[in-house]
């Protein structure tokens, strides 16, 4: 037994639910926003490796209308996409292991 025992038990419980119902309960250690960013990161990294430009990736993730709404060179979407691609690259190079050691979210006292 160690400090990660609660995480391991929770993972086993989630797996058990998945095996019985084919739906996977969300990992409560990360927020909805963190899950969305991880998903976008994987999509952006895959698209970039497949040869997509940053602008094409932005259109795929956020919609062509948002990309066309302003100048691309100074767009915050451009910065976001570049960061997503770089973070995806780091994940592939080994940072994915950090996902296994996420801090538990604090729950508010009831």
XYZ file of C-alpha atoms in Angstrom:
110
model
C 0.000 0.000 0.000
C 1.194 3.466 -0.864
C -0.060 7.010 -1.420
C -1.412 6.114 -4.871
C -3.720 3.374 -3.586
C -6.872 5.564 -3.807
C -6.057 6.343 -7.463
C -5.547 2.676 -8.249
C -8.811 1.689 -6.572
C -10.695 4.413 -8.435
C -9.162 3.280 -11.748
C -10.250 -0.293 -11.060
C -13.763 0.889 -10.234
C -13.926 2.874 -13.473
C -12.695 -0.163 -15.415
C -15.308 -2.339 -13.719
C -18.101 0.060 -14.741
C -16.746 0.184 -18.284
C -16.664 -3.601 -18.572
C -20.272 -3.876 -17.391
C -21.796 -0.947 -19.275
C -19.391 -0.069 -22.139
C -19.322 3.551 -20.936
C -16.241 4.894 -19.199
C -16.866 7.213 -16.249
C -14.689 10.341 -16.395
C -11.478 10.500 -14.424
C -12.298 12.855 -11.569
C -8.656 13.803 -11.090
C -8.859 16.184 -14.042
C -11.413 18.815 -14.928
C -13.594 18.960 -18.022
C -11.374 21.774 -19.352
C -8.237 19.694 -18.850
C -9.841 16.748 -20.677
C -10.843 19.040 -23.552
C -7.313 20.444 -23.794
C -5.792 16.952 -23.804
C -8.176 15.934 -26.597
C -7.309 19.063 -28.601
C -3.628 18.412 -27.969
C -3.835 14.903 -29.407
C -5.875 16.072 -32.389
C -3.472 18.939 -33.099
C -0.400 16.731 -32.792
C -1.859 14.062 -35.069
C -2.912 16.646 -37.652
C 0.510 18.303 -37.645
C 2.280 14.959 -38.101
C -0.079 14.283 -41.020
C 1.091 17.520 -42.662
C -1.631 20.006 -41.687
C -0.720 23.663 -41.276
C -1.386 25.470 -38.012
C -4.198 27.374 -39.719
C -5.810 24.119 -40.925
C -5.547 22.674 -37.434
C -7.154 25.791 -35.943
C -10.025 25.558 -38.432
C -10.537 21.903 -37.536
C -10.525 22.527 -33.795
C -12.219 25.908 -33.524
C -14.037 26.431 -36.819
C -13.096 28.204 -40.035
C -15.190 31.267 -39.130
C -13.168 31.933 -35.975
C -9.909 31.515 -37.871
C -11.038 33.929 -40.596
C -12.304 36.502 -38.075
C -8.948 38.225 -37.651
C -5.380 38.437 -38.913
C -3.745 35.016 -38.559
C -0.214 36.183 -37.700
C -1.405 37.917 -34.526
C -4.284 35.575 -33.721
C -4.541 34.075 -30.246
C -5.858 30.914 -31.951
C -2.519 30.629 -33.756
C -0.656 30.810 -30.445
C -3.035 28.258 -28.934
C -2.567 25.796 -31.795
C 1.219 26.126 -31.732
C 1.190 25.454 -27.971
C -1.103 22.437 -28.438
C 1.197 20.968 -31.093
C 4.301 21.548 -28.952
C 2.645 20.026 -25.883
C 1.561 17.030 -27.980
C 5.153 16.576 -29.148
C 6.368 16.609 -25.540
C 3.706 14.072 -24.562
C 4.834 11.729 -27.327
C 8.441 12.120 -26.191
C 7.611 10.869 -22.712
C 5.632 13.465 -20.787
C 2.536 11.260 -21.102
C 3.781 9.494 -17.985
C 2.864 12.603 -15.996
C -0.790 11.840 -16.740
C -0.484 8.817 -14.477
C 0.561 10.985 -11.550
C -2.006 13.763 -11.663
C -2.840 15.354 -8.367
C -6.231 14.535 -6.968
C -8.744 17.353 -7.244
C -9.758 18.861 -3.953
C -13.374 18.305 -3.083
C -15.221 20.915 -1.102
C -16.292 19.915 2.404
C -19.969 19.130 2.749
